[in-house]
JSON list of C-alpha atoms in Angstrom, two decimals:
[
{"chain": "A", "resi": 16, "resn": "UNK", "atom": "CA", "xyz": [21.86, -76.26, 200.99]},
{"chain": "A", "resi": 17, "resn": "UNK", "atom": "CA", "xyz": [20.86, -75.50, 204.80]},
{"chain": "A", "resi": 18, "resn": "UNK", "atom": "CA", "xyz": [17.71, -77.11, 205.57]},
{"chain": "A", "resi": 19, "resn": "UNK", "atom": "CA", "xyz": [15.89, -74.94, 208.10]},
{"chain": "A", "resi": 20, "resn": "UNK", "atom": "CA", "xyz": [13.76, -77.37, 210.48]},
{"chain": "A", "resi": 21, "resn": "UNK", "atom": "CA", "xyz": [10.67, -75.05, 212.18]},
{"chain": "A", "resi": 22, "resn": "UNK", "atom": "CA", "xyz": [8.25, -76.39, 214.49]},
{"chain": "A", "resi": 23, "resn": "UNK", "atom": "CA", "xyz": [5.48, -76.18, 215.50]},
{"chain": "A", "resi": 24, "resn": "UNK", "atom": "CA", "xyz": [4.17, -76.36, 211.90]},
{"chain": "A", "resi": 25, "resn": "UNK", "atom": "CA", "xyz": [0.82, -74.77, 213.50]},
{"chain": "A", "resi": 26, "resn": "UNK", "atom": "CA", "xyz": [-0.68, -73.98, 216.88]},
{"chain": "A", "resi": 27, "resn": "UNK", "atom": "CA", "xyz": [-3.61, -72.47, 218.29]},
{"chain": "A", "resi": 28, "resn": "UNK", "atom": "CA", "xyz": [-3.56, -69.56, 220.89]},
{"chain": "A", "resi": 29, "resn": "UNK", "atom": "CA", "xyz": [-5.58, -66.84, 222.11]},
{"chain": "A", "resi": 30, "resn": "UNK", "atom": "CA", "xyz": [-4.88, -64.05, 222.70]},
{"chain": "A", "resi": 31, "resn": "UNK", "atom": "CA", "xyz": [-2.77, -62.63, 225.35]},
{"chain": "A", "resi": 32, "resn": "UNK", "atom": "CA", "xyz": [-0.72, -66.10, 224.87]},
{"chain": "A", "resi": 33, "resn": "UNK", "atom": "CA", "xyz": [2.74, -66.28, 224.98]},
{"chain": "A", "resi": 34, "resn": "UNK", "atom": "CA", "xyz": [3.73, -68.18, 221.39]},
{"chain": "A", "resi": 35, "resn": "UNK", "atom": "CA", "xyz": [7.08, -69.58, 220.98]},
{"chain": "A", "resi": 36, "resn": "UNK", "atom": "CA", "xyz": [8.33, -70.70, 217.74]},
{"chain": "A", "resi": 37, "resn": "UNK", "atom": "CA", "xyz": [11.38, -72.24, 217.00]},
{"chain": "A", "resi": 38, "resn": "UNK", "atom": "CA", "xyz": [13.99, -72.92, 214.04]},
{"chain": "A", "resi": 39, "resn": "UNK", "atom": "CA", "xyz": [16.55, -75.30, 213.88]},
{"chain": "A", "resi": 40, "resn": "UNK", "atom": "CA", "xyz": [19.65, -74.97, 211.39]},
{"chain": "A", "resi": 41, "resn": "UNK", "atom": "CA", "xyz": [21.19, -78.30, 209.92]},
{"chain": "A", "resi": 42, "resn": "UNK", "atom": "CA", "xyz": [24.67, -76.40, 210.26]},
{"chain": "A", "resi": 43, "resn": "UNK", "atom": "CA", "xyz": [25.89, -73.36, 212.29]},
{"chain": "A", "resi": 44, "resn": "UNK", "atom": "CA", "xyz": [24.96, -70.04, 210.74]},
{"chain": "A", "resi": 45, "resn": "UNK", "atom": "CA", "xyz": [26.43, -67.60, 213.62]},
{"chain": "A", "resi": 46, "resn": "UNK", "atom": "CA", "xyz": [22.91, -65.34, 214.08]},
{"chain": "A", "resi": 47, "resn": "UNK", "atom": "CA", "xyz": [22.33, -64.76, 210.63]},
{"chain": "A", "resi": 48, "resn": "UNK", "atom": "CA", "xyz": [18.55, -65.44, 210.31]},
{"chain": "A", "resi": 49, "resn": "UNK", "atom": "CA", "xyz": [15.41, -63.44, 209.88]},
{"chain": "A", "resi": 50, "resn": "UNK", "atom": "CA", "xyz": [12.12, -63.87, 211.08]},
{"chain": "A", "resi": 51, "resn": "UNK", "atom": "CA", "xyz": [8.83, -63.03, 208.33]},
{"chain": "A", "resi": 52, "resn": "UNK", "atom": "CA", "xyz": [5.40, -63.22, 208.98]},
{"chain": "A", "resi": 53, "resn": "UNK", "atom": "CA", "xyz": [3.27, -63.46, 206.32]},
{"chain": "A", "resi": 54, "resn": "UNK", "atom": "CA", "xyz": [-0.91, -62.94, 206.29]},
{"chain": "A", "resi": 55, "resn": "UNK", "atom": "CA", "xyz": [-3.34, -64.44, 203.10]},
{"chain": "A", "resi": 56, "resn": "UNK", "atom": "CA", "xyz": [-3.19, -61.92, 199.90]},
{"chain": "A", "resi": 57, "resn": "UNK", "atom": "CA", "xyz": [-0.59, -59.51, 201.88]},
{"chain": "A", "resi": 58, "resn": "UNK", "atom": "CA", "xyz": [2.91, -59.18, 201.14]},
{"chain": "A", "resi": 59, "resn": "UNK", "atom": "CA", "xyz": [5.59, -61.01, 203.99]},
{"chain": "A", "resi": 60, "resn": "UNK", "atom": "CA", "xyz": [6.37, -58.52, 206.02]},
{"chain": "A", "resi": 61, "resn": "UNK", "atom": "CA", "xyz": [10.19, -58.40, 207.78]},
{"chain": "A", "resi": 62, "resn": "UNK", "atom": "CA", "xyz": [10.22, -58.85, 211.87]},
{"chain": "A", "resi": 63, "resn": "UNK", "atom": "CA", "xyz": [13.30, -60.09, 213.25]},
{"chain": "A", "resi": 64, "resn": "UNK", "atom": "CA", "xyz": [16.80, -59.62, 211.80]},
{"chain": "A", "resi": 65, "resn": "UNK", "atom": "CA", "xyz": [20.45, -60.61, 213.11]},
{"chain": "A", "resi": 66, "resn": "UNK", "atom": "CA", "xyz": [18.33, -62.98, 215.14]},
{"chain": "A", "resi": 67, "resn": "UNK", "atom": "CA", "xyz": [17.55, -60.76, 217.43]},
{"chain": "A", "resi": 68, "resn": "UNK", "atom": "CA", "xyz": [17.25, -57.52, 216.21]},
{"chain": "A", "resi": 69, "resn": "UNK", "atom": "CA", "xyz": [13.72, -55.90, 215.75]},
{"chain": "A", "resi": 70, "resn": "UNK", "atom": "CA", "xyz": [13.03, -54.29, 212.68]},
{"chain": "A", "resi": 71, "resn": "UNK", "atom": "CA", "xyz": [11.57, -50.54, 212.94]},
{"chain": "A", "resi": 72, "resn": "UNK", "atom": "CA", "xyz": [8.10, -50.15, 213.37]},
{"chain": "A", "resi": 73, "resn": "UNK", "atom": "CA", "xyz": [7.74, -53.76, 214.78]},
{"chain": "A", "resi": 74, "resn": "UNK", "atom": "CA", "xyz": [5.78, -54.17, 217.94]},
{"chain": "A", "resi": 75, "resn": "UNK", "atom": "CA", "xyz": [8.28, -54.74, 221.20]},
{"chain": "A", "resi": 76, "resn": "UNK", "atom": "CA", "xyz": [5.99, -58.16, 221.85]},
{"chain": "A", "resi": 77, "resn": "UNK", "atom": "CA", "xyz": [8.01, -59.81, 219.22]},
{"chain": "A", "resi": 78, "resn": "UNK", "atom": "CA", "xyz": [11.51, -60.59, 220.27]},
{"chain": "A", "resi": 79, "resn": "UNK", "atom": "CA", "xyz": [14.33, -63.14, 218.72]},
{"chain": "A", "resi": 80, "resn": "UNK", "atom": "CA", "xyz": [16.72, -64.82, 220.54]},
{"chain": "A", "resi": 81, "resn": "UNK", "atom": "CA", "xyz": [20.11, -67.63, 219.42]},
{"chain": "A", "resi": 82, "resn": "UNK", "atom": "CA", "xyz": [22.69, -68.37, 217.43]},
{"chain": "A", "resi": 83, "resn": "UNK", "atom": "CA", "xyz": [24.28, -71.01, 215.93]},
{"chain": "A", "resi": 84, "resn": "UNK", "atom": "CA", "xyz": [21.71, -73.73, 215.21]},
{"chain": "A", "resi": 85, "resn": "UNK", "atom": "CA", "xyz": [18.55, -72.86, 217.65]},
{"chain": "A", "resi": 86, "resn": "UNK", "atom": "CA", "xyz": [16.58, -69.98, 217.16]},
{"chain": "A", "resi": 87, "resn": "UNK", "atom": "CA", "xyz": [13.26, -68.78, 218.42]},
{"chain": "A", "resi": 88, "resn": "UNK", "atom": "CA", "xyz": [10.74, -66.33, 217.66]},
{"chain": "A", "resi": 89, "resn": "UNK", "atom": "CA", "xyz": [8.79, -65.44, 220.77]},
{"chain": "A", "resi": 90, "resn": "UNK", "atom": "CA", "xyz": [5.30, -63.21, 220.84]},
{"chain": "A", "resi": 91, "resn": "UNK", "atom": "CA", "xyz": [4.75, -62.15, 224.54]},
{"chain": "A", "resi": 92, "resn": "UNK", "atom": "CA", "xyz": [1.26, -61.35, 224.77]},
{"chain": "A", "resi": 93, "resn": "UNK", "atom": "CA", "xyz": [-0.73, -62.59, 221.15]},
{"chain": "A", "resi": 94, "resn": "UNK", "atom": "CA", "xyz": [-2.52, -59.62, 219.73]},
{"chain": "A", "resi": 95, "resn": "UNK", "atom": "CA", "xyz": [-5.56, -60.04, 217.12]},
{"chain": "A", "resi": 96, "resn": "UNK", "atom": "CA", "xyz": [-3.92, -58.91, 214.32]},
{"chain": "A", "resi": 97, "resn": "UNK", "atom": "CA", "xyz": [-0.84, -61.67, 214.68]},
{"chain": "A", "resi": 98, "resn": "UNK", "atom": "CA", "xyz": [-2.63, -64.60, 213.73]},
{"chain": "A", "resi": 99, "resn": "UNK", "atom": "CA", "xyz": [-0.83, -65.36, 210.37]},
{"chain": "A", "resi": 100, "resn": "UNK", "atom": "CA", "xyz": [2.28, -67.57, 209.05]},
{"chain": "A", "resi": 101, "resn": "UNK", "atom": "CA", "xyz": [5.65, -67.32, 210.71]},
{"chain": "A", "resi": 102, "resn": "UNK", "atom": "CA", "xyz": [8.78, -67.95, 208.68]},
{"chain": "A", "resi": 103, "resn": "UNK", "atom": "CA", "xyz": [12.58, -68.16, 209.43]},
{"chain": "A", "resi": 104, "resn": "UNK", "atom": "CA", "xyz": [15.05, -67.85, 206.78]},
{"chain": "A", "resi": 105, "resn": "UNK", "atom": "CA", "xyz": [18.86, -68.16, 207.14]},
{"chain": "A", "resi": 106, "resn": "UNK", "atom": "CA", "xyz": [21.28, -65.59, 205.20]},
{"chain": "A", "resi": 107, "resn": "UNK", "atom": "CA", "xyz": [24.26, -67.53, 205.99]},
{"chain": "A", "resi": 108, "resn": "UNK", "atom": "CA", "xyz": [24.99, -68.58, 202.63]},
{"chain": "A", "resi": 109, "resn": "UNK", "atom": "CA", "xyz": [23.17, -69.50, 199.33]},
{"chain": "A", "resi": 110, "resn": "UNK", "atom": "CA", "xyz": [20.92, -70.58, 198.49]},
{"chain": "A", "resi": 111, "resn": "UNK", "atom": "CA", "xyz": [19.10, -68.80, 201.05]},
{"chain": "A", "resi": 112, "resn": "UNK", "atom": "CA", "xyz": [16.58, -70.86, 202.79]},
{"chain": "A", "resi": 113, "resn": "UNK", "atom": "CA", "xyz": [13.63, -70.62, 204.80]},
{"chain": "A", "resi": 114, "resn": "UNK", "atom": "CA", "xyz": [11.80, -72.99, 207.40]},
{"chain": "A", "resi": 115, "resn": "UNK", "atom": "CA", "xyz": [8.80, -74.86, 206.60]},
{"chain": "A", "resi": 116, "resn": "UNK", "atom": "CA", "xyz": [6.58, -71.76, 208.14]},
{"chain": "A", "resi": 117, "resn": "UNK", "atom": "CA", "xyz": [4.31, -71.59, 211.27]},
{"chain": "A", "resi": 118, "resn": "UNK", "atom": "CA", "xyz": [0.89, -71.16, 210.95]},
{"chain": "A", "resi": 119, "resn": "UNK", "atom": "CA", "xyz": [-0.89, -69.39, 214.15]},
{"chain": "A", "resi": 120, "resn": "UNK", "atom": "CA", "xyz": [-4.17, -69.52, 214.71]},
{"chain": "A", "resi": 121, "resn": "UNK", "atom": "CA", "xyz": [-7.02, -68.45, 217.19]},
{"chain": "A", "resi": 122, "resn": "UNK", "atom": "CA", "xyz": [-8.23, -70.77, 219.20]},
{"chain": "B", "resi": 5, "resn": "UNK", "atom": "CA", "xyz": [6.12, -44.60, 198.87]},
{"chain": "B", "resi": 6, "resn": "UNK", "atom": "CA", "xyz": [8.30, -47.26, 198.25]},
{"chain": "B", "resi": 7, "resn": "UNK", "atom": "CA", "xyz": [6.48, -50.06, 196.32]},
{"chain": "B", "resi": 8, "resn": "UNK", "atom": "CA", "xyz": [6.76, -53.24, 194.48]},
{"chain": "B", "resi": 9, "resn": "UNK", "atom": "CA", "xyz": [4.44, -54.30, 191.98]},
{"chain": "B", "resi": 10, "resn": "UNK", "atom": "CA", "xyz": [4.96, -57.36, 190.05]},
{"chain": "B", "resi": 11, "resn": "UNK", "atom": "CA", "xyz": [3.09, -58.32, 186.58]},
{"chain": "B", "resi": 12, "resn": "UNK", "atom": "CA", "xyz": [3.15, -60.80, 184.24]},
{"chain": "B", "resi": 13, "resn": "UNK", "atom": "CA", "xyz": [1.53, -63.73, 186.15]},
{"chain": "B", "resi": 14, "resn": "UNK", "atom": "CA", "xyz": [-0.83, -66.30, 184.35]},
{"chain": "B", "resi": 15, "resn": "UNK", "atom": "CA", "xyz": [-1.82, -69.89, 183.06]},
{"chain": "B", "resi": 16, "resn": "UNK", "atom": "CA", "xyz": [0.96, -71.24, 181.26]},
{"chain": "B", "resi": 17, "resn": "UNK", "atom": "CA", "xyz": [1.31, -75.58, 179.53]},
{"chain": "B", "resi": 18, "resn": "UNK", "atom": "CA", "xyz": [4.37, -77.54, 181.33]},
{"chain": "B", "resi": 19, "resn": "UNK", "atom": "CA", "xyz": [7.01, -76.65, 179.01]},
{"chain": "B", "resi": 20, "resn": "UNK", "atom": "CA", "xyz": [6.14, -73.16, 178.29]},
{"chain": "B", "resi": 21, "resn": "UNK", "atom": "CA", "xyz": [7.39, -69.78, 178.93]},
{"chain": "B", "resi": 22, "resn": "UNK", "atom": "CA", "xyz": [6.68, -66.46, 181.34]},
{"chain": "B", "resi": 23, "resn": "UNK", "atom": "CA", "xyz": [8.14, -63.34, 182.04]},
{"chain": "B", "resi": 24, "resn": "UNK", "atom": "CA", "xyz": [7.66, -62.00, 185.35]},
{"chain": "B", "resi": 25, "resn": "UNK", "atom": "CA", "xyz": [7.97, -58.23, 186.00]},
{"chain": "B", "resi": 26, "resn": "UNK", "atom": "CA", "xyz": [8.47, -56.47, 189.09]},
{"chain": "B", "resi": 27, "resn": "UNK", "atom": "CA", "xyz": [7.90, -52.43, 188.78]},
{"chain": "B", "resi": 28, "resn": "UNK", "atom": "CA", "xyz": [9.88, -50.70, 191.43]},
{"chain": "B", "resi": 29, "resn": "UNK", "atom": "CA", "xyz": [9.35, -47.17, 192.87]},
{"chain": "B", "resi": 30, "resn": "UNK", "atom": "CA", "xyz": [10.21, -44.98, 195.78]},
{"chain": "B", "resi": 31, "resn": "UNK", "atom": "CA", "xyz": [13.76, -45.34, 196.11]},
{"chain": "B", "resi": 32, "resn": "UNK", "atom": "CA", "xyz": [16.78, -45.86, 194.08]},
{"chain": "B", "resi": 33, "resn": "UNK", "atom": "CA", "xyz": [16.72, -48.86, 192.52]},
{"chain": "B", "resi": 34, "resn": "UNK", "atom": "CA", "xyz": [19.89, -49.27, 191.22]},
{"chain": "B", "resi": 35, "resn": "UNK", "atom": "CA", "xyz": [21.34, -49.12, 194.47]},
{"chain": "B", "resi": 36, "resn": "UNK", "atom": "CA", "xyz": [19.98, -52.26, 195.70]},
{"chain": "B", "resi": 37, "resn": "UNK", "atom": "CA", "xyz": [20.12, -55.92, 195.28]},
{"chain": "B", "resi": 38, "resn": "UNK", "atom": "CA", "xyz": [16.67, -57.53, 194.56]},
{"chain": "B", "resi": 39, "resn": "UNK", "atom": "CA", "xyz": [15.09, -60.98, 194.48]},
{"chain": "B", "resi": 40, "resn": "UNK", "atom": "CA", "xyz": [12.33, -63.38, 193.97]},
{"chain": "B", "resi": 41, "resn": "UNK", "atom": "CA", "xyz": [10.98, -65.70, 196.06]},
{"chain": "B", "resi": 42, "resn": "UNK", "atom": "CA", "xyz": [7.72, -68.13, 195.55]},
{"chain": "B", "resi": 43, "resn": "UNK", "atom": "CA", "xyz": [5.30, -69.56, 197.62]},
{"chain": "B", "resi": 44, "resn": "UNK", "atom": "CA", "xyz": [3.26, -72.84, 196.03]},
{"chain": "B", "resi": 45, "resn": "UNK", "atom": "CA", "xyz": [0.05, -73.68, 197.04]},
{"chain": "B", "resi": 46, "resn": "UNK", "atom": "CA", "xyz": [-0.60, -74.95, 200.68]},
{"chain": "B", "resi": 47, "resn": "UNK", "atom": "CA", "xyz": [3.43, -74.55, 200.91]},
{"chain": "B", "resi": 48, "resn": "UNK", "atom": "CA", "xyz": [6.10, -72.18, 202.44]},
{"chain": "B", "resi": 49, "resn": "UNK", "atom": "CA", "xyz": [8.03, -69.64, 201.15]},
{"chain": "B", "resi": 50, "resn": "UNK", "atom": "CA", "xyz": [10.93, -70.01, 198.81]},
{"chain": "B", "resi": 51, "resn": "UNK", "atom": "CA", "xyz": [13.69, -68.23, 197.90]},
{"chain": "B", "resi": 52, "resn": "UNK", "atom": "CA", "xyz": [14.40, -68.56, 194.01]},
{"chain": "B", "resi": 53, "resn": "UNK", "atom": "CA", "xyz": [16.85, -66.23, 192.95]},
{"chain": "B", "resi": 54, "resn": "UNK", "atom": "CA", "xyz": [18.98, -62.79, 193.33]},
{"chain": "B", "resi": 55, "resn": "UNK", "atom": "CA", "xyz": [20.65, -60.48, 191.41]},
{"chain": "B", "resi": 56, "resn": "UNK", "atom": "CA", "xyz": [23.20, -57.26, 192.80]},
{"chain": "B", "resi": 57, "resn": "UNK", "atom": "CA", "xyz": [22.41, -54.14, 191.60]},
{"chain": "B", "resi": 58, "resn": "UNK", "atom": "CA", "xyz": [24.20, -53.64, 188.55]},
{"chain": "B", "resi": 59, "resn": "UNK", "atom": "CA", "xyz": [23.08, -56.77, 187.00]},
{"chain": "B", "resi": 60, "resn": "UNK", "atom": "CA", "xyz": [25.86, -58.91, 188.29]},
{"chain": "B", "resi": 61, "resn": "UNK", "atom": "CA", "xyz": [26.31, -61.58, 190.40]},
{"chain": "B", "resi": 62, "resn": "UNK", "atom": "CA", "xyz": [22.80, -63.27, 190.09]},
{"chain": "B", "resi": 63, "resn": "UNK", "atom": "CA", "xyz": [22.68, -66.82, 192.13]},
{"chain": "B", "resi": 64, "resn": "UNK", "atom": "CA", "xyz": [19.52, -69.10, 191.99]},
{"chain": "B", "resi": 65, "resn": "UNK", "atom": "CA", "xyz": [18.16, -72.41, 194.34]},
{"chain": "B", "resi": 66, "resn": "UNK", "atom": "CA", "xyz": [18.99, -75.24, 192.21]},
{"chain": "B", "resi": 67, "resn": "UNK", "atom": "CA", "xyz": [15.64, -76.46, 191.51]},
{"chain": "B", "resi": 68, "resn": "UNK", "atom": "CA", "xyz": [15.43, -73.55, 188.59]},
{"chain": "B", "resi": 69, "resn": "UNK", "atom": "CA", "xyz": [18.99, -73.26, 187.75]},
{"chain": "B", "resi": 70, "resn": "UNK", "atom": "CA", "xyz": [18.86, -73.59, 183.70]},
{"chain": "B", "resi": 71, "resn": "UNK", "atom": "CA", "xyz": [15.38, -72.69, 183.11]},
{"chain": "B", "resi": 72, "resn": "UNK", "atom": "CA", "xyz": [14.56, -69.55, 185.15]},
{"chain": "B", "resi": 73, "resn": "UNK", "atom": "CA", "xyz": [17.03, -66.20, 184.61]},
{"chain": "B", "resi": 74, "resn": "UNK", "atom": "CA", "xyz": [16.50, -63.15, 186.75]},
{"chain": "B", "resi": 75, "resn": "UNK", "atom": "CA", "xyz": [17.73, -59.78, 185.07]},
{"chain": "B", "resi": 76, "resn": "UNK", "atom": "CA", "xyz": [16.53, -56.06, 185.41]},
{"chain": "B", "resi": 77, "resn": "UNK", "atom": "CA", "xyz": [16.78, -52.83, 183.95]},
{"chain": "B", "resi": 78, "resn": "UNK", "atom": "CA", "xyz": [17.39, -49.67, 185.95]},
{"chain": "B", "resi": 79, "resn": "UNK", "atom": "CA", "xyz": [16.79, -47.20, 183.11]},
{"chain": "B", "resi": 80, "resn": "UNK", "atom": "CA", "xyz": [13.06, -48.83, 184.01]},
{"chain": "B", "resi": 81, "resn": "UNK", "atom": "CA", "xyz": [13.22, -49.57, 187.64]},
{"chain": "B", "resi": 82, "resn": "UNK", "atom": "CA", "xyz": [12.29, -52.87, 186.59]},
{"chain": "B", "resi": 83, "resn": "UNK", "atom": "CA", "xyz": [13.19, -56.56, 187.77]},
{"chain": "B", "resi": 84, "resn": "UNK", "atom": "CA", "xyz": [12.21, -59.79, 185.82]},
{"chain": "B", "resi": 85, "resn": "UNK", "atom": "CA", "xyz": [12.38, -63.26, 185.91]},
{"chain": "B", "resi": 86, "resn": "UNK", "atom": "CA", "xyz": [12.01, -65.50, 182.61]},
{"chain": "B", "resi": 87, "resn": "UNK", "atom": "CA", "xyz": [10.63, -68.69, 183.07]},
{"chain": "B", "resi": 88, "resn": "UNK", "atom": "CA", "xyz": [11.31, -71.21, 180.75]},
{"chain": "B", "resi": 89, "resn": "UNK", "atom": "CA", "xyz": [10.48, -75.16, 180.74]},
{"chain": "B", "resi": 90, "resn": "UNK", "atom": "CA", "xyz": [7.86, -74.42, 183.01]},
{"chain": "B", "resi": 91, "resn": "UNK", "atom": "CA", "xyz": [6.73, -77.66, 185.33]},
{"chain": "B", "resi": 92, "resn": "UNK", "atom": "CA", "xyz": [3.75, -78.10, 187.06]},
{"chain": "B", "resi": 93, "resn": "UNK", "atom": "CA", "xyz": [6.00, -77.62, 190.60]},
{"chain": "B", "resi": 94, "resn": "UNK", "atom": "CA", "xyz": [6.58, -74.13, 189.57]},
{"chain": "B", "resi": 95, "resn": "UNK", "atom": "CA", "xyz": [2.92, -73.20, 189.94]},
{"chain": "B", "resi": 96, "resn": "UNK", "atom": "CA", "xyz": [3.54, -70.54, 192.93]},
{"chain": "B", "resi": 97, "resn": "UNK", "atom": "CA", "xyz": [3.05, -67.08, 193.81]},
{"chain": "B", "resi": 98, "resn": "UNK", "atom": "CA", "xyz": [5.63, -65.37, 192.61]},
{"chain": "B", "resi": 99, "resn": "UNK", "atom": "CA", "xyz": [6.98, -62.48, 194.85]},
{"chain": "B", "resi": 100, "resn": "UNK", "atom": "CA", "xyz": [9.70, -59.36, 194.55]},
{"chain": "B", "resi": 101, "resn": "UNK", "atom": "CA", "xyz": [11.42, -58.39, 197.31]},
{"chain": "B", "resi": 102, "resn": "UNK", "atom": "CA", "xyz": [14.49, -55.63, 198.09]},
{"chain": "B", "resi": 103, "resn": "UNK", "atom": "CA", "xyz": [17.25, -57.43, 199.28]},
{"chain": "B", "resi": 104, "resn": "UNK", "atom": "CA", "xyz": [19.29, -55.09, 201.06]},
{"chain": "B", "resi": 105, "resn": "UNK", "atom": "CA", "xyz": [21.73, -54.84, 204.27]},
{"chain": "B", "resi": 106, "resn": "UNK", "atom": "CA", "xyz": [20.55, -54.02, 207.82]},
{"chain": "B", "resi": 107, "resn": "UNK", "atom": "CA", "xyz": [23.75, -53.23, 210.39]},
{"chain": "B", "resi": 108, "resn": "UNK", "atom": "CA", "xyz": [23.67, -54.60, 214.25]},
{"chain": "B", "resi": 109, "resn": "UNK", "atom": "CA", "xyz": [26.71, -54.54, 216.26]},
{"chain": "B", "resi": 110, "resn": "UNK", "atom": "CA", "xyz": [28.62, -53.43, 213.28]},
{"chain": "B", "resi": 111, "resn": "UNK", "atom": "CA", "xyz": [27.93, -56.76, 210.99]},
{"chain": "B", "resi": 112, "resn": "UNK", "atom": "CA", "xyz": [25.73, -56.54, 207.76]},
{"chain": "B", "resi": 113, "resn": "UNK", "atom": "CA", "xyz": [22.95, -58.81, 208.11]},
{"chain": "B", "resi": 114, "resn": "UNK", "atom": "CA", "xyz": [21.06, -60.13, 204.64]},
{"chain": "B", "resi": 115, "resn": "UNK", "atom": "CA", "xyz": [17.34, -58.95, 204.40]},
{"chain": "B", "resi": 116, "resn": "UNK", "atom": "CA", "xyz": [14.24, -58.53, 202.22]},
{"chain": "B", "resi": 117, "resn": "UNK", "atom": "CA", "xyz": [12.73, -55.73, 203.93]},
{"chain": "B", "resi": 118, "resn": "UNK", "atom": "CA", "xyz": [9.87, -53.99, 200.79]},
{"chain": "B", "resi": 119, "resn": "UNK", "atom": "CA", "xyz": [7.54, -57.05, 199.38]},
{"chain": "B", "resi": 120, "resn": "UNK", "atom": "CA", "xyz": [5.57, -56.96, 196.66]},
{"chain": "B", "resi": 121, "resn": "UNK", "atom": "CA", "xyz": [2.05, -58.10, 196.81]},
{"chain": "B", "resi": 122, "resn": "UNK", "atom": "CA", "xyz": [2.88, -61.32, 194.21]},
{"chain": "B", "resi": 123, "resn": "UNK", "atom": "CA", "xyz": [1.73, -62.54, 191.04]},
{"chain": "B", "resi": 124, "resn": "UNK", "atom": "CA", "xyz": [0.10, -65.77, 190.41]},
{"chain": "B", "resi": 125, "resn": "UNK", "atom": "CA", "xyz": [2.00, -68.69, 187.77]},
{"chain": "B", "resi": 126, "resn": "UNK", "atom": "CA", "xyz": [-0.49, -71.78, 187.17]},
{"chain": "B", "resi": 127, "resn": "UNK", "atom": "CA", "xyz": [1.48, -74.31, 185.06]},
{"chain": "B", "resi": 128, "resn": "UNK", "atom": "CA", "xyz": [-1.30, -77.00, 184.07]},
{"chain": "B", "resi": 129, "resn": "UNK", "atom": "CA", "xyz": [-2.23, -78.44, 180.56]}
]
């Protein structure tokens, strides 16, 4: 299976921060990954797709960028309601697989 | 509205059995692959298994191959997942998801883009 390597595993930010987040492959998966955040008691909710492309109804602040192995997930300015968990997941192959999640939090 | 709402959640002994249901509505279900993932407690999320539309084609993360078997019924708009020889490491939110295909630059690109809210599996004696 691809092991999807994400780091940070948390940070703390405040808002108007720019947040970076990145995901590493353990093989090449051309640009097909996702990006999911996910808040406490809500469902995951889809952000990035293709690696770069934003899904609809996504704020423009989020943007994803790579291909092949390194991936990011960038938040320009950090809004209130984006404190949650961050999650890549590669749809390269199967068994699909996600990293190990990012946790962001005020601080 | 399109919605997931899965069911079936509970307290269950290591060895024992669960079937999870996942009510669909809002679109046409038979149309569209589906899966579950999982999230244990304090962990990330996992992707356990999927299954194509008509029933076919279901693959699973090896860590429930043998004991866990996704299936669904369209006359009901329904997916499932049994659970058999439950272990304590299988205690997890259990989540539904649409598993569908999003186009950029003329490539299909794998997502899960409608979430259920999740039900809850304890395995504990």
């Amino acid at each position: 299976a691809i092991q999807m390597t994400q780091f940070p595993s948390s940070l703390s930010a405040s808002v108007g921060d720019r947040v970076t987040i990145t995901c590493r492959a353990s093989q090449g998966i051309r640009n097909d990954l996702g990006w999911y955040q996910h808040k406490p008691g809500k469902a995951p909710k889809l952000l990035i797709y293709a690696a770069s492309s934003l899904q609809s109804g996504v704020p423009s602040r989020f943007s994803g960028s790579g291909s092949g192995t390194d991936f990011t997930l960038t938040i320009s300015s950090l809004q209130p309601e984006d404190f949650a968990s961050y999650y890549c997941l590669q749809d390269y192959n199967y068994p699909r697989t996600f990293g190990q999640g990012t946790k962001v939090e005020i601080k | 509205e399109v919605q997931l709402v899965e069911s079936g959640g509970g307290l269950v002994q290591p060895g024992g059995s669960l079937r999870l249901s996942c009510a669909a509505s809002g679109f046409t279900f038979s149309n569209y692959w589906m899966v579950w993932l999982r999230q244990a407690p304090g962990k990330g999320l996992e992707w356990v298994a999927n299954i194509g539309g008509d029933g076919s084609l279901p693959h699973y993360v090896d860590s429930v191959k043998g004991r866990f078997i996704i299936s669904r019924d369209n006359t009901k708009n329904s997916l499932y997942l049994q659970l058999t020889s439950l272990r304590a490491e299988d205690t997890a939110v259990y989540f539904c998801a649409r598993d569908t295909n999003y186009v950029a630059d003329g490539v299909y690109y794998d997502v899960f883009d409608i979430w259920g809210q999740g039900t809850s599996v304890t395995v504990s004696s």
